[in-house]
mmCIF file with all atom_site columns, C-alpha atoms in Angstrom:
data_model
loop_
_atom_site.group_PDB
_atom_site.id
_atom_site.type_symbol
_atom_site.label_atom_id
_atom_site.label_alt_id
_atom_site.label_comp_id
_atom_site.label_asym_id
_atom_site.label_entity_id
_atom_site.label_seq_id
_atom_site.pdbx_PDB_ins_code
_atom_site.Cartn_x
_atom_site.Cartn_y
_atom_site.Cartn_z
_atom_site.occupancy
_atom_site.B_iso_or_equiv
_atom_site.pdbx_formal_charge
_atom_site.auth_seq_id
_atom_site.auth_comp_id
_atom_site.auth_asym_id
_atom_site.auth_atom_id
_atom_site.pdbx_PDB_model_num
ATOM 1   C CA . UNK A 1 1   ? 0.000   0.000  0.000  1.00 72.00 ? 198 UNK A CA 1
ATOM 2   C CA . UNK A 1 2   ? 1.430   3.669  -1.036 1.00 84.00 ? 199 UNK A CA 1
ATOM 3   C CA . UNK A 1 3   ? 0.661   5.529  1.815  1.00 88.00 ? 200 UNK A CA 1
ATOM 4   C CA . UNK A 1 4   ? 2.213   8.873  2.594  1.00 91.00 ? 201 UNK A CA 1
ATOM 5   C CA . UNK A 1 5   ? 3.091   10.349 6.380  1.00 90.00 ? 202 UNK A CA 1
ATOM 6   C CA . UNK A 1 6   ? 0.015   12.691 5.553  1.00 91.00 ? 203 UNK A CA 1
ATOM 7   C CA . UNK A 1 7   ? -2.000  9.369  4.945  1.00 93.00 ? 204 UNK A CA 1
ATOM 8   C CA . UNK A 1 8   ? -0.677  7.296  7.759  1.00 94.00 ? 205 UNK A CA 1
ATOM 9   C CA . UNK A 1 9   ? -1.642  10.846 10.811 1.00 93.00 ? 206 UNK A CA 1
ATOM 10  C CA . UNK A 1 10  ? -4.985  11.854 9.830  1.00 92.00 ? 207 UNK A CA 1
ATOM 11  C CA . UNK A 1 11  ? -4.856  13.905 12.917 1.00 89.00 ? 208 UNK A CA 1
ATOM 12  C CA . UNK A 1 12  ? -4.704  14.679 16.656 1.00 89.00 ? 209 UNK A CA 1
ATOM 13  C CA . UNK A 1 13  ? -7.686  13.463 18.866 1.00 89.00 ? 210 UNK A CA 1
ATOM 14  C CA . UNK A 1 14  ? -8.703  16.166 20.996 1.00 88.00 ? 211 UNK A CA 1
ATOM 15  C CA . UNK A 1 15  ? -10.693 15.283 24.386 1.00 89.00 ? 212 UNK A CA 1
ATOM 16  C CA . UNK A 1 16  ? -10.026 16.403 27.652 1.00 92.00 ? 213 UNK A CA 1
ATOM 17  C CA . UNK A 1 17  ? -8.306  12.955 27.841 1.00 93.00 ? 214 UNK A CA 1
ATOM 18  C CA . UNK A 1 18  ? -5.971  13.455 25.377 1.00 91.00 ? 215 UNK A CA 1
ATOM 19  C CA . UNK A 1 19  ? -5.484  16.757 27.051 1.00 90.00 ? 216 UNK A CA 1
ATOM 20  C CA . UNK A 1 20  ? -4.965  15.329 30.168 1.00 92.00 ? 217 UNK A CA 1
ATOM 21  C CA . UNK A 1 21  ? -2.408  12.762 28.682 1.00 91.00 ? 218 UNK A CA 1
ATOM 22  C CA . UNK A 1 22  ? -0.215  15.380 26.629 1.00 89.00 ? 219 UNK A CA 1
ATOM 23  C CA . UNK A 1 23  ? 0.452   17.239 29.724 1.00 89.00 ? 220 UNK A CA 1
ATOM 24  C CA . UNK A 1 24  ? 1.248   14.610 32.439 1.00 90.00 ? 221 UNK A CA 1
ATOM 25  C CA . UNK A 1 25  ? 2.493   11.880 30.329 1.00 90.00 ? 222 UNK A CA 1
ATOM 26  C CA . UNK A 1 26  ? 4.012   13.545 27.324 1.00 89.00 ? 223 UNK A CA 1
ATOM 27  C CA . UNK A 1 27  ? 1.863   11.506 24.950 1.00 92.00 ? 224 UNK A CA 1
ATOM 28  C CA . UNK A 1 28  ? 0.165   12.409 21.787 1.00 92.00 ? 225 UNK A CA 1
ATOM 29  C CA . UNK A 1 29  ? -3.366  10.762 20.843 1.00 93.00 ? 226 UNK A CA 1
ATOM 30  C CA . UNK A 1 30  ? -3.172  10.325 17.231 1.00 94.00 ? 227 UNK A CA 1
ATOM 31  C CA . UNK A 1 31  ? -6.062  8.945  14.749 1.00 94.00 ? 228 UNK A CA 1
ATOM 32  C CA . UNK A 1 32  ? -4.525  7.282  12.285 1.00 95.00 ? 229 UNK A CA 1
ATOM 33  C CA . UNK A 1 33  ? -4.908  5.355  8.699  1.00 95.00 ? 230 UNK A CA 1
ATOM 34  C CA . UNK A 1 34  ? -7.044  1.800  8.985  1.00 94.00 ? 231 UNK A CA 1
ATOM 35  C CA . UNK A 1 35  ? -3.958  -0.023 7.498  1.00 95.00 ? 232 UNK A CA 1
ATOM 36  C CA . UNK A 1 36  ? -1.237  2.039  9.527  1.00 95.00 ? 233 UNK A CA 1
ATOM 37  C CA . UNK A 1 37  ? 0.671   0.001  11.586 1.00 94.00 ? 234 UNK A CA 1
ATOM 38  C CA . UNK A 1 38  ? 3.281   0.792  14.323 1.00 96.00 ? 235 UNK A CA 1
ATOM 39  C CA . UNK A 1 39  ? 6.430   0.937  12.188 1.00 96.00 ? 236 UNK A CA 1
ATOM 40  C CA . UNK A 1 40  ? 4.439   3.416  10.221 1.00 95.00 ? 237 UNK A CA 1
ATOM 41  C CA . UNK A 1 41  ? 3.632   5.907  12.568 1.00 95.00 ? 238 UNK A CA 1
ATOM 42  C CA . UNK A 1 42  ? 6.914   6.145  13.651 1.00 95.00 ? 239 UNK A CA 1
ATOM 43  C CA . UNK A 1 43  ? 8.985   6.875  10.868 1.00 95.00 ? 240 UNK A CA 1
ATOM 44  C CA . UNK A 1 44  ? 5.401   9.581  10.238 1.00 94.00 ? 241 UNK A CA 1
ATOM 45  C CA . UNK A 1 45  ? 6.064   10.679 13.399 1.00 92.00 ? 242 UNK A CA 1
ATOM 46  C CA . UNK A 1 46  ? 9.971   11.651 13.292 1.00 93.00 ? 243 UNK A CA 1
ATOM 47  C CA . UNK A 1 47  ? 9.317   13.192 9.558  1.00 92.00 ? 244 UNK A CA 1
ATOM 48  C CA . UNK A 1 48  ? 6.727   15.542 10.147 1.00 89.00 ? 245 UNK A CA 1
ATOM 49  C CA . UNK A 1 49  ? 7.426   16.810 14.395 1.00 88.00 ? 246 UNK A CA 1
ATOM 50  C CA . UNK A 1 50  ? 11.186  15.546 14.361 1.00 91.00 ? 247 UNK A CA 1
ATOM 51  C CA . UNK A 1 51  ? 10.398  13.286 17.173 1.00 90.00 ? 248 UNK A CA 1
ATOM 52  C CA . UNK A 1 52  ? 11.300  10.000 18.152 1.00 93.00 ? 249 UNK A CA 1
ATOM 53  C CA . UNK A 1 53  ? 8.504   7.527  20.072 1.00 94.00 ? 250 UNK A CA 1
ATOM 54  C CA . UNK A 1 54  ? 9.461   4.782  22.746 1.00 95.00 ? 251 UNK A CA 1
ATOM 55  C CA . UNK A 1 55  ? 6.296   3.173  22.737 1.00 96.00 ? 252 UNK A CA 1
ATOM 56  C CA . UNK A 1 56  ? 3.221   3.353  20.332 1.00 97.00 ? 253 UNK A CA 1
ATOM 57  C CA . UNK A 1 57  ? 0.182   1.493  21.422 1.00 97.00 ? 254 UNK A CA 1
ATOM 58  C CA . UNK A 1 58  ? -2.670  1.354  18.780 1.00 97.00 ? 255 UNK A CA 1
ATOM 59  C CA . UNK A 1 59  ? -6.366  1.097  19.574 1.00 96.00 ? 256 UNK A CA 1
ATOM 60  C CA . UNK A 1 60  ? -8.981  -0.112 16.949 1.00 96.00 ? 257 UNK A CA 1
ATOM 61  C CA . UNK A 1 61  ? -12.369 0.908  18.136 1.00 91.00 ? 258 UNK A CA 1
ATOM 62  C CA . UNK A 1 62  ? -15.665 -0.611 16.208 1.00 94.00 ? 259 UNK A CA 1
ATOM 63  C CA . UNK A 1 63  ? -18.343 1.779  14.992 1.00 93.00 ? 260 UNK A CA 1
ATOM 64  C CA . UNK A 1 64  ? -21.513 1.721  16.983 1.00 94.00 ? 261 UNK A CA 1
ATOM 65  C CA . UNK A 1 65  ? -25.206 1.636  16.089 1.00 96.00 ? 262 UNK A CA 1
ATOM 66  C CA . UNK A 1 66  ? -26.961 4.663  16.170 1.00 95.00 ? 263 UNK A CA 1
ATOM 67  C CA . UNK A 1 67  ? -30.343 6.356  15.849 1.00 96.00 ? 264 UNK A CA 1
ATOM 68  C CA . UNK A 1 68  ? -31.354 10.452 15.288 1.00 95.00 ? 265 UNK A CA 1
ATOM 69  C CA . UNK A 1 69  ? -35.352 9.791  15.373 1.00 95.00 ? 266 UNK A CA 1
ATOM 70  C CA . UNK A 1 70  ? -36.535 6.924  13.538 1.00 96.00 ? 267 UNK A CA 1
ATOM 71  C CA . UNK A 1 71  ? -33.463 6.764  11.102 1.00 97.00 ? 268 UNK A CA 1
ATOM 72  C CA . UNK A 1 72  ? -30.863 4.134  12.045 1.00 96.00 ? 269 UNK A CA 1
ATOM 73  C CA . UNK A 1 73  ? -27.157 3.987  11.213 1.00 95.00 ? 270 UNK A CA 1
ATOM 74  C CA . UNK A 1 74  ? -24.072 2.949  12.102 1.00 95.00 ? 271 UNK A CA 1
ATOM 75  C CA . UNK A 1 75  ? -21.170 5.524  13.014 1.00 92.00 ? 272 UNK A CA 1
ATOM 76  C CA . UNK A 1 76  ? -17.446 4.552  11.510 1.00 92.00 ? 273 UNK A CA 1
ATOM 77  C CA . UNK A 1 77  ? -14.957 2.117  12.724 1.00 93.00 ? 274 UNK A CA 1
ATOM 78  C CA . UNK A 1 78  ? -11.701 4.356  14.184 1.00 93.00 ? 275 UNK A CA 1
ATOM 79  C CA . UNK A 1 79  ? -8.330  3.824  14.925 1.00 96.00 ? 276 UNK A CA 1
ATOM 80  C CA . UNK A 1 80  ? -5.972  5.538  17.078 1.00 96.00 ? 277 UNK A CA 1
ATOM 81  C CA . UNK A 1 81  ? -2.093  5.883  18.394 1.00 96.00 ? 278 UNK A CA 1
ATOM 82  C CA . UNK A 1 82  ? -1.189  6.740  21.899 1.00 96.00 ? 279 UNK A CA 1
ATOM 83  C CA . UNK A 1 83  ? 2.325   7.479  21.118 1.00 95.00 ? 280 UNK A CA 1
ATOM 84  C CA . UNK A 1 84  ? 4.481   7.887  24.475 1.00 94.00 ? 281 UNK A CA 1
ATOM 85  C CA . UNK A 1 85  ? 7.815   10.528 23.585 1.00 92.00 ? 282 UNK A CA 1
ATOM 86  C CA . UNK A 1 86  ? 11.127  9.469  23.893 1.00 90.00 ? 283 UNK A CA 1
ATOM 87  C CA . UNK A 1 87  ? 12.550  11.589 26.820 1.00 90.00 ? 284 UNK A CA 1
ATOM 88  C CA . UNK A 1 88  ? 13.804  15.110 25.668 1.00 87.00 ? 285 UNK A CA 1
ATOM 89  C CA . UNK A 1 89  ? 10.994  14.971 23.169 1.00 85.00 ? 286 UNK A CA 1
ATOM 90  C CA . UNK A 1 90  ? 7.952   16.926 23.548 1.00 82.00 ? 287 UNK A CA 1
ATOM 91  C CA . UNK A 1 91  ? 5.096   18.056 21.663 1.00 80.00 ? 288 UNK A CA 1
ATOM 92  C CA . UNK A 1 92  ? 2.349   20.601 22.692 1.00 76.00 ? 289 UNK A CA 1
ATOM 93  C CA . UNK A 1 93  ? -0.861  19.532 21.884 1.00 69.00 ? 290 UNK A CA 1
ATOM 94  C CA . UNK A 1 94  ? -2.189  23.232 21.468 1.00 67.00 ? 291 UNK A CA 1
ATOM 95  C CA . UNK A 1 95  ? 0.618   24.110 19.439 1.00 66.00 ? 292 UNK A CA 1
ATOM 96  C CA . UNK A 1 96  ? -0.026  21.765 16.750 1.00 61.00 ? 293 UNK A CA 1
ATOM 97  C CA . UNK A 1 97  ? -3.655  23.445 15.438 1.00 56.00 ? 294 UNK A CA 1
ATOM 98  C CA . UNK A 1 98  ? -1.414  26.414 13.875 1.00 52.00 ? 295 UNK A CA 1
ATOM 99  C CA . UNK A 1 99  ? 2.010   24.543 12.860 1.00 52.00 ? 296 UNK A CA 1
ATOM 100 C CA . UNK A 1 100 ? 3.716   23.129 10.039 1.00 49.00 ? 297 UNK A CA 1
ATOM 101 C CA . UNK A 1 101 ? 1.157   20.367 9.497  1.00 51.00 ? 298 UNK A CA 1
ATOM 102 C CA . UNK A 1 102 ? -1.353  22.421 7.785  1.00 52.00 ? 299 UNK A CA 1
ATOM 103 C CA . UNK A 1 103 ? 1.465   24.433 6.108  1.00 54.00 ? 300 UNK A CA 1
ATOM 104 C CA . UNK A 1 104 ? 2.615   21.426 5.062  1.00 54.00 ? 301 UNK A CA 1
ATOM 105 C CA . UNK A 1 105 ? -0.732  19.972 3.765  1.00 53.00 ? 302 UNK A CA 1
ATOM 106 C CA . UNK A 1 106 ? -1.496  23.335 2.098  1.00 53.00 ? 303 UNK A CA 1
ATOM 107 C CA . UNK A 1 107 ? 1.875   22.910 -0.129 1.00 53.00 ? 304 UNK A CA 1
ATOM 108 C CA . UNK A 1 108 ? 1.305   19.755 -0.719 1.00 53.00 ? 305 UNK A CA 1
ATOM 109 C CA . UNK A 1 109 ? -2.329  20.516 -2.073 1.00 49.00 ? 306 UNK A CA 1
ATOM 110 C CA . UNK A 1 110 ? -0.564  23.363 -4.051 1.00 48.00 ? 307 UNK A CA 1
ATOM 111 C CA . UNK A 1 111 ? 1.855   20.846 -5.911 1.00 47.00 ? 308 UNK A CA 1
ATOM 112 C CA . UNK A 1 112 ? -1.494  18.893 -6.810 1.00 46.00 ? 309 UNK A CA 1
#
């Protein structure tokens, strides 16, 4: 599969968790591709925020049946990274809604 780092991170998850997790633990919640894979996000990870993981646990989480009135349907499967930072590496959560990532999504969209 031809995936690109910009394929492999989707994204950060932002809850309070996540939050919560950034802060204390120096970890980043990431959602990531369906098909990424540990290896992956690593080697996404150190291109884009020049920083290096020492452990990356991935969570798949089913979608879940839903209902708005009578209409029924089912919400999308997810799946996540909980990347823990090498010591000496850090990443602000915050910081990350106005960096390089979208600068570096808007040139790539440019090149397109």
């Amino acid at each position: 599969m031809d995936l690109t780092i910009y394929d492999i991170i989707k994204g950060q998850r932002i809850t309070e968790k996540a939050y919560r997790l950034n802060k204390e633990l120096k970890k980043l919640v990431l959602d990531i591709h369906p098909h990424a894979n540990k290896p992956w996000v690593a080697e996404a990870l150190k291109k884009l925020f020049n920083v290096e993981a020492e452990k990356i646990a991935i969570v798949v989480s089913k979608g879940k049946n839903k209902r708005i009135g009578r209409h029924k349907f089912r919400s999308n499967n997810g799946k996540k990274a909980i990347v823990t930072l090498r010591q000496g590496y850090s990443v602000d959560m915050m910081d990350l809604q106005n960096t390089e990532i979208q600068e570096d999504i808007g040139s790539q969209v440019d090149r397109e």
